[in-house]
PDB file of C-alpha atoms in Angstrom:
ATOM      1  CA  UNK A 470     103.974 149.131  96.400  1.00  0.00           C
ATOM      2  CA  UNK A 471     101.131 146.976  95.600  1.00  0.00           C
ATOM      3  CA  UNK A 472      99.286 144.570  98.036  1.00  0.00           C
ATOM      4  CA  UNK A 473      97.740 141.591  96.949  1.00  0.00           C
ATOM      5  CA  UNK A 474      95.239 140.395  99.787  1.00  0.00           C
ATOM      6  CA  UNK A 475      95.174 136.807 100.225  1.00  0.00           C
ATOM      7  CA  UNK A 476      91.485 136.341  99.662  1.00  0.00           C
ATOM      8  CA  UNK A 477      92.427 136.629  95.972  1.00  0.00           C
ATOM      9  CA  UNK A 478      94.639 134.260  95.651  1.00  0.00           C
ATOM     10  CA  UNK A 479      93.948 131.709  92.980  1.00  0.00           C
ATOM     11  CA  UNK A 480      94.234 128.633  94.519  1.00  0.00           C
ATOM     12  CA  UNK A 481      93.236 129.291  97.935  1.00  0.00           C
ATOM     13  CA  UNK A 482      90.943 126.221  97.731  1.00  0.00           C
ATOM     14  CA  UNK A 483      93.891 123.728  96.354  1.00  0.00           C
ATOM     15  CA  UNK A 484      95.900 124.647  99.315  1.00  0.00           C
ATOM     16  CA  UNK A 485      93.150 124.651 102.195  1.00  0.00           C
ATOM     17  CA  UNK A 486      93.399 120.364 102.859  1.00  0.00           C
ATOM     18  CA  UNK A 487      96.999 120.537 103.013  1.00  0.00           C
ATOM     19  CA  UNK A 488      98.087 123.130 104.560  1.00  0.00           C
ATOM     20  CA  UNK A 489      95.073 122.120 107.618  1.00  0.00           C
ATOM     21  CA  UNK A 490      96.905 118.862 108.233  1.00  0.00           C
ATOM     22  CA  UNK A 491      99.214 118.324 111.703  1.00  0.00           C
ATOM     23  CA  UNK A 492     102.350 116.027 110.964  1.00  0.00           C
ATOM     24  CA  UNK A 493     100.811 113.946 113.541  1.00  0.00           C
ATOM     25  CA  UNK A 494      97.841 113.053 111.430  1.00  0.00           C
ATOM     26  CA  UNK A 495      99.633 111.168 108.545  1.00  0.00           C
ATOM     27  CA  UNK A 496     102.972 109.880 110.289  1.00  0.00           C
ATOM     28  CA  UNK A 497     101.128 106.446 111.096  1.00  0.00           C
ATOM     29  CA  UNK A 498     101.293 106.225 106.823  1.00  0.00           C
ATOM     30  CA  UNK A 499     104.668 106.938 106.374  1.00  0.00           C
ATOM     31  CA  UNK A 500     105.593 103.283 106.300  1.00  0.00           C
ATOM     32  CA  UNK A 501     103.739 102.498 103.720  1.00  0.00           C
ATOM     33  CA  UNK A 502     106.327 103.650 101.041  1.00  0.00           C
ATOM     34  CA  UNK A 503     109.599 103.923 102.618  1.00  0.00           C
ATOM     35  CA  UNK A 504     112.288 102.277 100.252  1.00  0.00           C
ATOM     36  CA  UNK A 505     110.324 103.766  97.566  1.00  0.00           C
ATOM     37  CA  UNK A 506     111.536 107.118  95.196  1.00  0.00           C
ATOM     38  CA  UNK A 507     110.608 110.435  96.182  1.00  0.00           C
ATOM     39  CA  UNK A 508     107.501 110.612  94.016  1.00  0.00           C
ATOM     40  CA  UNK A 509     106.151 107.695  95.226  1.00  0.00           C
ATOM     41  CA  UNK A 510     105.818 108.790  98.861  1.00  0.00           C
ATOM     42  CA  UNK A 511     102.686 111.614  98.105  1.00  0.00           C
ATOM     43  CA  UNK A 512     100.510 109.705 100.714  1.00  0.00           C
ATOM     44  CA  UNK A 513     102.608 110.153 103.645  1.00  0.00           C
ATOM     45  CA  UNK A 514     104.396 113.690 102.318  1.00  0.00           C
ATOM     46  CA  UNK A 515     102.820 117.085 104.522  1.00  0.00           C
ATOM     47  CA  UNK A 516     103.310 120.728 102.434  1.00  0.00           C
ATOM     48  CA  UNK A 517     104.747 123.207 104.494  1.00  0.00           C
ATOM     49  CA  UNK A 518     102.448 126.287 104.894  1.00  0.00           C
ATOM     50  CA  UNK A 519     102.701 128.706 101.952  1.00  0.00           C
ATOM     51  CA  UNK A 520     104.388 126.351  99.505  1.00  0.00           C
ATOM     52  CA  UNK A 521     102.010 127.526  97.041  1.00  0.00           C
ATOM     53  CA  UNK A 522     102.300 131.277  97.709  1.00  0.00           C
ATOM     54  CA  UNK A 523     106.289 130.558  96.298  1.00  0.00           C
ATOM     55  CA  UNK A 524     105.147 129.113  93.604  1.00  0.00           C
ATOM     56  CA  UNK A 525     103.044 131.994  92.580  1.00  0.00           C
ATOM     57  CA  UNK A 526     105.755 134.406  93.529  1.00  0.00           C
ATOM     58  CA  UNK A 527     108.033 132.298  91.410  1.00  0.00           C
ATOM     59  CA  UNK A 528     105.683 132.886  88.343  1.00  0.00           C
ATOM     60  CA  UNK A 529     105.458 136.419  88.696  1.00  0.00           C
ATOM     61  CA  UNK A 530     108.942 137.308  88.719  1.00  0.00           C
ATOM     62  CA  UNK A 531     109.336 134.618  85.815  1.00  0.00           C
ATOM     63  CA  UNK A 532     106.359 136.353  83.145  1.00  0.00           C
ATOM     64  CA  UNK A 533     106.822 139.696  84.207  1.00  0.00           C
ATOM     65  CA  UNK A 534     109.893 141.920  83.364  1.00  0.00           C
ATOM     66  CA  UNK A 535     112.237 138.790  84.839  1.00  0.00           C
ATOM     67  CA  UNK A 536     115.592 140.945  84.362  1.00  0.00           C
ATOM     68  CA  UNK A 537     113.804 143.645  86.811  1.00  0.00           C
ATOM     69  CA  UNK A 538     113.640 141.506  89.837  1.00  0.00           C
ATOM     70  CA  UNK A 539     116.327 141.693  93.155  1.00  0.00           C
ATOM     71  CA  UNK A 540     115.429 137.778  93.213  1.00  0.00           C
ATOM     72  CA  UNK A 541     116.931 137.461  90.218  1.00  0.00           C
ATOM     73  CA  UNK A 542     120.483 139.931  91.137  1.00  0.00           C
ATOM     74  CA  UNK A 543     119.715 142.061  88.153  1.00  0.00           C
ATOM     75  CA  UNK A 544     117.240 145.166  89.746  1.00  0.00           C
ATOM     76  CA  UNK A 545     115.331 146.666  92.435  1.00  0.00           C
ATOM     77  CA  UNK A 546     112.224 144.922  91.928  1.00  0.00           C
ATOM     78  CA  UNK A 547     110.622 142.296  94.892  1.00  0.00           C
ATOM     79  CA  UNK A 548     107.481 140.694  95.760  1.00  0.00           C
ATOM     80  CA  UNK A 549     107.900 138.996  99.536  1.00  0.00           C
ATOM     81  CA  UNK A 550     104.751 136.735 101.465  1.00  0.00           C
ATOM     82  CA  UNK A 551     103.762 138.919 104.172  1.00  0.00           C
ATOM     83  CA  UNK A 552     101.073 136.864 106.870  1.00  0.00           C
ATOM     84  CA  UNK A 553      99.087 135.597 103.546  1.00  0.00           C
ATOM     85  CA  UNK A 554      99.247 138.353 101.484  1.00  0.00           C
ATOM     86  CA  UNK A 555     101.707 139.813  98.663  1.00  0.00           C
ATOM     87  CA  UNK A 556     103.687 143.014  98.859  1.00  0.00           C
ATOM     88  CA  UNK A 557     104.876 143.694  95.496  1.00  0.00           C
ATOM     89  CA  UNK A 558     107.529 146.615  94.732  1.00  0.00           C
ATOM     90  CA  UNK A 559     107.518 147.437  91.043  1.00  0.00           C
ATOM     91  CA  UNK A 560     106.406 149.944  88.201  1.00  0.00           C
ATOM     92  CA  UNK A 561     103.562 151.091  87.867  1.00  0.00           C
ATOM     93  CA  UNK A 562     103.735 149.595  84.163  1.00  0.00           C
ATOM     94  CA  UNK A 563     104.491 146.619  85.979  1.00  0.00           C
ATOM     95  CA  UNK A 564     102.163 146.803  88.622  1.00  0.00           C
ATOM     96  CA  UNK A 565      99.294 146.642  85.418  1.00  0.00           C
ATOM     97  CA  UNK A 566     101.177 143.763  83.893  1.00  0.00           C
ATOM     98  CA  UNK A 567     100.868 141.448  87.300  1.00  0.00           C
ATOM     99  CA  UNK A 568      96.952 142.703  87.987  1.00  0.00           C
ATOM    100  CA  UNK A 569      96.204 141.109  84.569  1.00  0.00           C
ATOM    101  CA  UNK A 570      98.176 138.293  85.363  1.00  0.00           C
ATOM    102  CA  UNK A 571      96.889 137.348  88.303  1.00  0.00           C
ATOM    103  CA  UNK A 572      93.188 137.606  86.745  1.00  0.00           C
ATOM    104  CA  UNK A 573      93.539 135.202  83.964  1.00  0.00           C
ATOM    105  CA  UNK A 574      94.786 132.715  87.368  1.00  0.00           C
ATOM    106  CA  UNK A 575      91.345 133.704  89.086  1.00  0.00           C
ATOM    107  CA  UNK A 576      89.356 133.379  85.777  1.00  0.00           C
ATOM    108  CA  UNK A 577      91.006 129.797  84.917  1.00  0.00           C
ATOM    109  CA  UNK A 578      90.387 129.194  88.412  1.00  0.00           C
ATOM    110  CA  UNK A 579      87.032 129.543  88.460  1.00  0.00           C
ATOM    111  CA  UNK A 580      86.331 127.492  85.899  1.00  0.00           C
ATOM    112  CA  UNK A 581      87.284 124.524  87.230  1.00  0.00           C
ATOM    113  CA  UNK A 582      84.529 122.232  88.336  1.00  0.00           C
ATOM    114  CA  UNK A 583      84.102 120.393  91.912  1.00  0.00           C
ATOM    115  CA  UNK A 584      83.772 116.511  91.660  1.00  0.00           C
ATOM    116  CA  UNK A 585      82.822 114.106  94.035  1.00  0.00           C
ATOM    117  CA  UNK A 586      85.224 110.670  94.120  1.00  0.00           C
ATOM    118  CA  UNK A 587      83.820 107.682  95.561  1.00  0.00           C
ATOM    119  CA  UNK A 588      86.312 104.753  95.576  1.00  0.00           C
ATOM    120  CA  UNK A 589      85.522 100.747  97.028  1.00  0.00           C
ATOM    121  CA  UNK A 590      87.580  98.205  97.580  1.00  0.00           C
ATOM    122  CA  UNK A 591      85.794  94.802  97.171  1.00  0.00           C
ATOM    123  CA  UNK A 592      85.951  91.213  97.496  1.00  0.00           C
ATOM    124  CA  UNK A 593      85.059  89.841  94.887  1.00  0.00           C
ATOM    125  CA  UNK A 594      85.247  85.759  93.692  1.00  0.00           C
ATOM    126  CA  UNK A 595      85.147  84.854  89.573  1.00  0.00           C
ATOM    127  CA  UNK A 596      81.620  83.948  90.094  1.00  0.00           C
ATOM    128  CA  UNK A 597      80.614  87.609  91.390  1.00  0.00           C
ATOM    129  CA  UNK A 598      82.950  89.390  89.075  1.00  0.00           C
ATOM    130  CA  UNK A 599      81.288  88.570  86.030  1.00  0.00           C
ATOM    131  CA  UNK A 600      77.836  88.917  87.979  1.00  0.00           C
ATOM    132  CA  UNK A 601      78.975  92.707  87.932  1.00  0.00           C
ATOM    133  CA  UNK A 602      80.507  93.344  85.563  1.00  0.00           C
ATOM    134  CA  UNK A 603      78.913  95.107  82.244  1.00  0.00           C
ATOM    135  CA  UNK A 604      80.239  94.132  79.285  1.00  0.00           C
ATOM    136  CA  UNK A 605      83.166  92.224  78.097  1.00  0.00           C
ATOM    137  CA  UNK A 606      86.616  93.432  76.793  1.00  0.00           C
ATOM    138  CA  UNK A 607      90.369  95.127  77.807  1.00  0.00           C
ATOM    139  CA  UNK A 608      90.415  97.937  79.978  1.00  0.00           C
ATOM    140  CA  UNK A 609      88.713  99.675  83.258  1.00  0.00           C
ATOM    141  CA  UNK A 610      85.305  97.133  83.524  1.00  0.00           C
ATOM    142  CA  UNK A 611      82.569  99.300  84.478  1.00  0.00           C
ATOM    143  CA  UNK A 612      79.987  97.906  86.859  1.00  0.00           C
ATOM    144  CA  UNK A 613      76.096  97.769  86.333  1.00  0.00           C
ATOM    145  CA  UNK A 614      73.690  99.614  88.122  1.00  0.00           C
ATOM    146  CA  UNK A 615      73.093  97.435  91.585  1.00  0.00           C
ATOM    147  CA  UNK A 616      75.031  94.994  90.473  1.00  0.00           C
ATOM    148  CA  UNK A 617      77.080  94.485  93.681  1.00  0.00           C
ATOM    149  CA  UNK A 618      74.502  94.609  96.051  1.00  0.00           C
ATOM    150  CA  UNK A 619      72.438  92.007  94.148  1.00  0.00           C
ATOM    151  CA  UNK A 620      75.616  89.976  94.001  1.00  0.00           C
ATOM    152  CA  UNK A 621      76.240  89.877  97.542  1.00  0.00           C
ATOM    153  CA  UNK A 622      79.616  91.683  97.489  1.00  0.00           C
ATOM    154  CA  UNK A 623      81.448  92.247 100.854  1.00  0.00           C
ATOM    155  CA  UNK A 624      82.772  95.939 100.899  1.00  0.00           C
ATOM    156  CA  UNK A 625      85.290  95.946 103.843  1.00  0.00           C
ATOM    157  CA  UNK A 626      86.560  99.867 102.673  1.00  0.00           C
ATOM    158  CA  UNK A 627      85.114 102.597 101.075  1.00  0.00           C
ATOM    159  CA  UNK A 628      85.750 106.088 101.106  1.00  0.00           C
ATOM    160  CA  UNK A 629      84.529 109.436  99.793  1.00  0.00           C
ATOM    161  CA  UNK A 630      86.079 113.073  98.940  1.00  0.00           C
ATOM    162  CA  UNK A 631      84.779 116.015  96.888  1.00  0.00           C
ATOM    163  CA  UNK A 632      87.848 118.293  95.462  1.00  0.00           C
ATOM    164  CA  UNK A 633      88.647 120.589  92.249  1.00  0.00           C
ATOM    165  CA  UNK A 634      89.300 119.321  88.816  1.00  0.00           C
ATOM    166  CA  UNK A 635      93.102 118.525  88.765  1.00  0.00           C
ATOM    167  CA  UNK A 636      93.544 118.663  92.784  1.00  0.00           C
ATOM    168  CA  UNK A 637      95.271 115.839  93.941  1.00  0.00           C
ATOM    169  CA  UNK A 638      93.791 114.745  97.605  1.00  0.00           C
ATOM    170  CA  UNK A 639      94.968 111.649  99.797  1.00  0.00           C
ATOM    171  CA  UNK A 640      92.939 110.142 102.470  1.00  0.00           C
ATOM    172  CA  UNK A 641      93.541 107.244 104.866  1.00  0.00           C
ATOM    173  CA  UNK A 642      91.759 105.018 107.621  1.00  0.00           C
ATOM    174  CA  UNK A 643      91.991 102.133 109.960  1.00  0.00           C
ATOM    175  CA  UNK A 644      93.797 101.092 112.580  1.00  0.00           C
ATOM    176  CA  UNK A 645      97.123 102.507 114.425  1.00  0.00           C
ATOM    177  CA  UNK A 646      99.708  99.807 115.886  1.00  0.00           C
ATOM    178  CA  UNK A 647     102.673 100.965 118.097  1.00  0.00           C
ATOM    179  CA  UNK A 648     105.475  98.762 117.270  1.00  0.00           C
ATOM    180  CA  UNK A 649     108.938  98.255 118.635  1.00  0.00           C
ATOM    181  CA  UNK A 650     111.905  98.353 115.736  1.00  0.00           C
ATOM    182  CA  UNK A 651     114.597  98.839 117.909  1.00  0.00           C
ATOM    183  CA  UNK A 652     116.361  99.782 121.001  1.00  0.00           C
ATOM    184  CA  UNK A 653     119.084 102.306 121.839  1.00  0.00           C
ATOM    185  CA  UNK A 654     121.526 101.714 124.092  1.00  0.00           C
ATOM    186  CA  UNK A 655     122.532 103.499 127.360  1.00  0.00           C
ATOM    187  CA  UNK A 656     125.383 103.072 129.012  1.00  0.00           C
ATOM    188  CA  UNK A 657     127.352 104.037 132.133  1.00  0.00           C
ATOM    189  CA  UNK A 658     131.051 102.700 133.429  1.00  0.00           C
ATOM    190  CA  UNK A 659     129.497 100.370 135.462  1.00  0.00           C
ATOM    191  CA  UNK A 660     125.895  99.309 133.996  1.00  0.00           C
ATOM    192  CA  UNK A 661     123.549  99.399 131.138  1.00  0.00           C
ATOM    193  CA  UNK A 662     120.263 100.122 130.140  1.00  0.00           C
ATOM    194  CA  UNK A 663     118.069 100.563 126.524  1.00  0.00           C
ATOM    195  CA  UNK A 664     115.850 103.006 125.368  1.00  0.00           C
ATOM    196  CA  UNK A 665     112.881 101.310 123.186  1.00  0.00           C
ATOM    197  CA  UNK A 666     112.345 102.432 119.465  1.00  0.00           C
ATOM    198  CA  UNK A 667     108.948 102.495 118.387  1.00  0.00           C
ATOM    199  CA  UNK A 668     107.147 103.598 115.676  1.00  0.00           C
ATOM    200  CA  UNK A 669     103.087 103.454 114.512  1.00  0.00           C
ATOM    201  CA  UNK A 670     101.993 101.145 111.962  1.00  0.00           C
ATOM    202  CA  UNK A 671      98.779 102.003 110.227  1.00  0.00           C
ATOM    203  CA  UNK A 672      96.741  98.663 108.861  1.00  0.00           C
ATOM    204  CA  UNK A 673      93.628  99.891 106.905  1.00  0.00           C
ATOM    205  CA  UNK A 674      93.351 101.485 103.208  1.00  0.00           C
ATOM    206  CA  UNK A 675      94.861 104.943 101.873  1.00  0.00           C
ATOM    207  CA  UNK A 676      93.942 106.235  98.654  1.00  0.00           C
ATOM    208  CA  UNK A 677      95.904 109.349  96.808  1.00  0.00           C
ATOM    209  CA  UNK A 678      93.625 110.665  93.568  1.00  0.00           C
ATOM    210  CA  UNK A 679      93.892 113.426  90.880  1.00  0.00           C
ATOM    211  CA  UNK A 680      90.554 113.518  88.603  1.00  0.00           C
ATOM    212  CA  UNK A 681      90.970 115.326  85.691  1.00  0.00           C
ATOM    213  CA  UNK A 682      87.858 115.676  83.620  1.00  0.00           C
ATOM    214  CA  UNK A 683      87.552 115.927  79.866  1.00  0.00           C
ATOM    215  CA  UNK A 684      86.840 118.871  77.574  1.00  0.00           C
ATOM    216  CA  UNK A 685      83.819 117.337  76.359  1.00  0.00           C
ATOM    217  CA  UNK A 686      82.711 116.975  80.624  1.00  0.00           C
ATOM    218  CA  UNK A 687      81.255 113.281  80.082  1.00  0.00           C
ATOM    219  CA  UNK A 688      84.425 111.503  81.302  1.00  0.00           C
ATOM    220  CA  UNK A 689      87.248 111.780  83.912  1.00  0.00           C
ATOM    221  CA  UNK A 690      91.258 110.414  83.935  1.00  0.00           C
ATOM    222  CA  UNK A 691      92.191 109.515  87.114  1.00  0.00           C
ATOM    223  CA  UNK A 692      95.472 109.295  88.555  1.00  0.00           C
ATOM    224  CA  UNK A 693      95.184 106.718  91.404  1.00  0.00           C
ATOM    225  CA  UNK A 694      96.870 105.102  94.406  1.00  0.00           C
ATOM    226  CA  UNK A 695      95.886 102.638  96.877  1.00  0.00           C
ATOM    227  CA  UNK A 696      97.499 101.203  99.562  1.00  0.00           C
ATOM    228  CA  UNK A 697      95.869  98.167 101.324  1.00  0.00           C
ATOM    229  CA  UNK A 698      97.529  96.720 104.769  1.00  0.00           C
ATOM    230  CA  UNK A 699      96.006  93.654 106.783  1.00  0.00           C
ATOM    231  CA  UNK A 700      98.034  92.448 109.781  1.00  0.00           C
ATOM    232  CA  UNK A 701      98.753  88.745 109.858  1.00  0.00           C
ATOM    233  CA  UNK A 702     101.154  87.690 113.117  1.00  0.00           C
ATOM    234  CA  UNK A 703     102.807  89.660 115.416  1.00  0.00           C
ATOM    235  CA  UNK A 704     106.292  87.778 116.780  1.00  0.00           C
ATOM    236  CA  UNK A 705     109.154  88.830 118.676  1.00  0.00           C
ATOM    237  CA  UNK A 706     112.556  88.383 117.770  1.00  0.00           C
ATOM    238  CA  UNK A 707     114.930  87.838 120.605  1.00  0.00           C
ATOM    239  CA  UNK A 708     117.714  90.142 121.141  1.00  0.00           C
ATOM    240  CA  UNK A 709     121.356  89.531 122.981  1.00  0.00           C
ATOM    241  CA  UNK A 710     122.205  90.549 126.011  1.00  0.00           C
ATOM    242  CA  UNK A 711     126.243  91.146 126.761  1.00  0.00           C
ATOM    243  CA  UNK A 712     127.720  89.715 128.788  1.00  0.00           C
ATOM    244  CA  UNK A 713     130.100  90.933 131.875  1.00  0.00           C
ATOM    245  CA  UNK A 714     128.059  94.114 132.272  1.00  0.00           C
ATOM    246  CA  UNK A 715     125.837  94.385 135.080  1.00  0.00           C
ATOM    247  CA  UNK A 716     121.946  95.705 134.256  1.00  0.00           C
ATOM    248  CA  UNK A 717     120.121  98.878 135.721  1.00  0.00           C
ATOM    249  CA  UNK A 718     116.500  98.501 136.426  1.00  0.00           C
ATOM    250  CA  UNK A 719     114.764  95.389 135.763  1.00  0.00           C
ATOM    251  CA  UNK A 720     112.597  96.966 132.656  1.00  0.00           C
ATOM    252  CA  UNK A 721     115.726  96.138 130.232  1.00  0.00           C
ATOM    253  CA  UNK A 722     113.982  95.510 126.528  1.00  0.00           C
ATOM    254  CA  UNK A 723     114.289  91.580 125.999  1.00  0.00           C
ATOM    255  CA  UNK A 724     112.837  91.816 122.254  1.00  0.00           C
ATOM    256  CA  UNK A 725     111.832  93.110 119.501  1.00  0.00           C
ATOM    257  CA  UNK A 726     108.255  93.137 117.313  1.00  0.00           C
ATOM    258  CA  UNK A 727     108.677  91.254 114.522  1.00  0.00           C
ATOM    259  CA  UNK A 728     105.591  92.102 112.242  1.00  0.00           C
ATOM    260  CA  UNK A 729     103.494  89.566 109.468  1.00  0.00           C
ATOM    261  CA  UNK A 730     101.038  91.050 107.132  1.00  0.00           C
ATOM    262  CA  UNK A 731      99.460  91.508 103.562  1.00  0.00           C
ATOM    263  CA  UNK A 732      99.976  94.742 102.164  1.00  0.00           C
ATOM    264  CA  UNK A 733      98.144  95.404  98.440  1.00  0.00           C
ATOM    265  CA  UNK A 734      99.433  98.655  96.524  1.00  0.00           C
ATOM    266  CA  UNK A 735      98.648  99.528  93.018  1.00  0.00           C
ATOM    267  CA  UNK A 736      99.051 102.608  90.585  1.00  0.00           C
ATOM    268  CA  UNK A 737      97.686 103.505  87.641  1.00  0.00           C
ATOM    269  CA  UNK A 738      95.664 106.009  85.331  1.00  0.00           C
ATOM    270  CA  UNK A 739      92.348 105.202  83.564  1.00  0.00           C
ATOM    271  CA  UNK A 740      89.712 107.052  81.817  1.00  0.00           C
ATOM    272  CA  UNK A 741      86.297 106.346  82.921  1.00  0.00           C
ATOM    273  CA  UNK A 742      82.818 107.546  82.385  1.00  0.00           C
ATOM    274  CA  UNK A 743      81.315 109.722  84.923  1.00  0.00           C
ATOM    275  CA  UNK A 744      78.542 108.900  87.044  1.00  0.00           C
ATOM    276  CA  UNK A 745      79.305 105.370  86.440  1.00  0.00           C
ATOM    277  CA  UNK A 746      81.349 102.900  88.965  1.00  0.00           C
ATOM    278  CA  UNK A 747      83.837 101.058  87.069  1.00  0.00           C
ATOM    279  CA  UNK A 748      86.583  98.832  88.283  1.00  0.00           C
ATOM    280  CA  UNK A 749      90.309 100.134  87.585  1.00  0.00           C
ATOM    281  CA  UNK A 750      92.639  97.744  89.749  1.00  0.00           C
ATOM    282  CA  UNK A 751      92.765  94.679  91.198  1.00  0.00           C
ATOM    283  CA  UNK A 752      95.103  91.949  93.258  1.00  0.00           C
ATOM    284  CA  UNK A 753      94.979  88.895  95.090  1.00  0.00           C
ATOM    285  CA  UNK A 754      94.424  88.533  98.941  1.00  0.00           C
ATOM    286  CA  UNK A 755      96.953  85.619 100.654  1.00  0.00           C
ATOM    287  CA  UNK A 756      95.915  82.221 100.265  1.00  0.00           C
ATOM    288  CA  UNK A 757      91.906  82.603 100.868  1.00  0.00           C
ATOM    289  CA  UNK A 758      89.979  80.108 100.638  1.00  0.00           C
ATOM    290  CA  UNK A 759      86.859  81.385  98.934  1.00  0.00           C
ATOM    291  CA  UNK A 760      89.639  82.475  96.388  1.00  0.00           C
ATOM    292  CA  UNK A 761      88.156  85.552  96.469  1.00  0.00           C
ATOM    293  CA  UNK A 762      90.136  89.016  94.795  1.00  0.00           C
ATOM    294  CA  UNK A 763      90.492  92.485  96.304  1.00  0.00           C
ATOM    295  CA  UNK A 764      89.189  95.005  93.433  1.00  0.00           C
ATOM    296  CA  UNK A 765      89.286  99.292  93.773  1.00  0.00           C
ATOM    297  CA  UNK A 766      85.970 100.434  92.474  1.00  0.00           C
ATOM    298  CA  UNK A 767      85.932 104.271  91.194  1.00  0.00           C
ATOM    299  CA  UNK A 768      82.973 106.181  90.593  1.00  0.00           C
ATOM    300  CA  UNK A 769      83.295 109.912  90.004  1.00  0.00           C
ATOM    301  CA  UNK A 770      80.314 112.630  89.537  1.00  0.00           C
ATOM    302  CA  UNK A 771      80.263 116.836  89.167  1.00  0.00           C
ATOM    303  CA  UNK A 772      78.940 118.207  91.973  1.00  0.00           C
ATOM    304  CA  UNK A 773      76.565 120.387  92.050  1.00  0.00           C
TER     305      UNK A 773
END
């Protein structure tokens, strides 16, 4: 049998952010996109350790000698995860076949580069905006060098994240609300009680990204996601008590939360230059006054 030690896995750097984050961490998002399809929910959606580590497994026993496999019902073969390494039972034909295998993974794995993503989200009147912005035309608007700060643009979020070429990473920040949605009831013959339902609301900004860079190395696509939330009014809404039934204990929920706010989500996929911020989305913010408009600024550089 051959054993494949986990330090060689390919994409042991892909894995390492998700697999180090605690439900706990991210459940305070998971509003953000509920009502929404399945792939629309990456922000607030936790791998399970390993998931990776099947898909690899799954390739193997797909490119190499596929009717061979017990996976498959048709032979003796098996690979099985064993604490983060590989035990592979095959031939010893086969056994070559998966060692070259696995080394174009590590050589195309190497050769990905590191970048550095630097997003902004900015307020930003008419005025400013063409202060800013460089150049005229359809399409992302890149920025000039300094032209913000010279402008006198308010930057309420930004945020910052180095990953590989082609790794999609999420990030969020702010604040945490808990919130009442409901109440469950408890009952006896003779009295009642209710159980509160509450839940954490997260008001702040979370970004999901995948840069992909060019062949040619002097631009990037992005695949972007932000999600902006600003709290407006908290109310209550009042709920009915029957009637007939005697209460127990005097801490009996009378309402619940009944939440107001702004929340600012947009998608999309640009090319941009790199080294070079340049404006890819952009939305209005309620009824402002200074009519100003909330804009995601994207700059993305190689790192060294």
């Amino acid at each position: 049998d051959l054993l494949i030690p986990r330090r060689d896995y390919p994409y042991r750097s892909a894995v390492l952010l998700a697999t180090e984050l605690k439900e706990e961490d991210v459940q305070h998002a998971i509003h953000l996109f509920e009502g929404e399809d399945d792939d629309q929910d990456c922000l607030c959606r936790v791998p399970e350790h390993g998931w990776r580590v099947e898909q690899l497994m799954s390739t193997v026993r797909t490119m190499i000698d596929i009717n061979s496999w017990i996976a498959e019902g048709r032979g003796p073969a098996a690979v099985q995860a064993l604490a983060g390494s590989l035990v592979v039972k095959q031939t010893v034909a086969n056994h070559e076949k998966i060692a070259e295998l696995l080394a174009e993974l590590r050589k195309h794995v190497a050769a990905r580069r590191v970048v550095s993503v630097e997003a902004k989200w900015v307020l930003m009147d008419d005025e400013q905006l063409a202060k800013v912005v460089a150049g005229k035309g359809v399409g992302a608007k890149e920025i000039a060098p300094d032209a913000m700060k010279k402008a006198g643009v308010g930057v309420p979020w930004r945020a910052r994240i180095t990953c590989h070429d082609r790794q999609t990473v999420h990030l969020s920040s702010g604040r945490v609300q808990t919130v009442t949605i409901g109440v469950e009831p408890v009952v006896s013959d003779y009295a009642f009680t209710t159980r509160p339902l509450v839940k954490m609301v997260h008001w702040g900004a979370a970004l999901e990204v995948t840069p992909v860079l060019a062949a040619d190395g002097n631009s990037v696509t992005v695949d972007v996601k932000s999600v902006v939330t600003e709290p407006k009014a908290m109310g209550k809404i009042p709920l009915h008590e029957p009637t007939g039934v005697k209460q127990a204990g005097t801490n009996v929920l009378k309402s619940l939360d009944r939440l107001d706010f702004l929340i600012h989500t947009s998608r999309t996929t640009a090319r941009i230059p790199l080294n070079k911020p340049v404006i890819v989305a952009g939305m209005t913010v309620g009824k402002r006054r200074d009519k100003k408009v909330l804009y995601l600024v994207l700059e993305v550089a190689i790192s060294k």
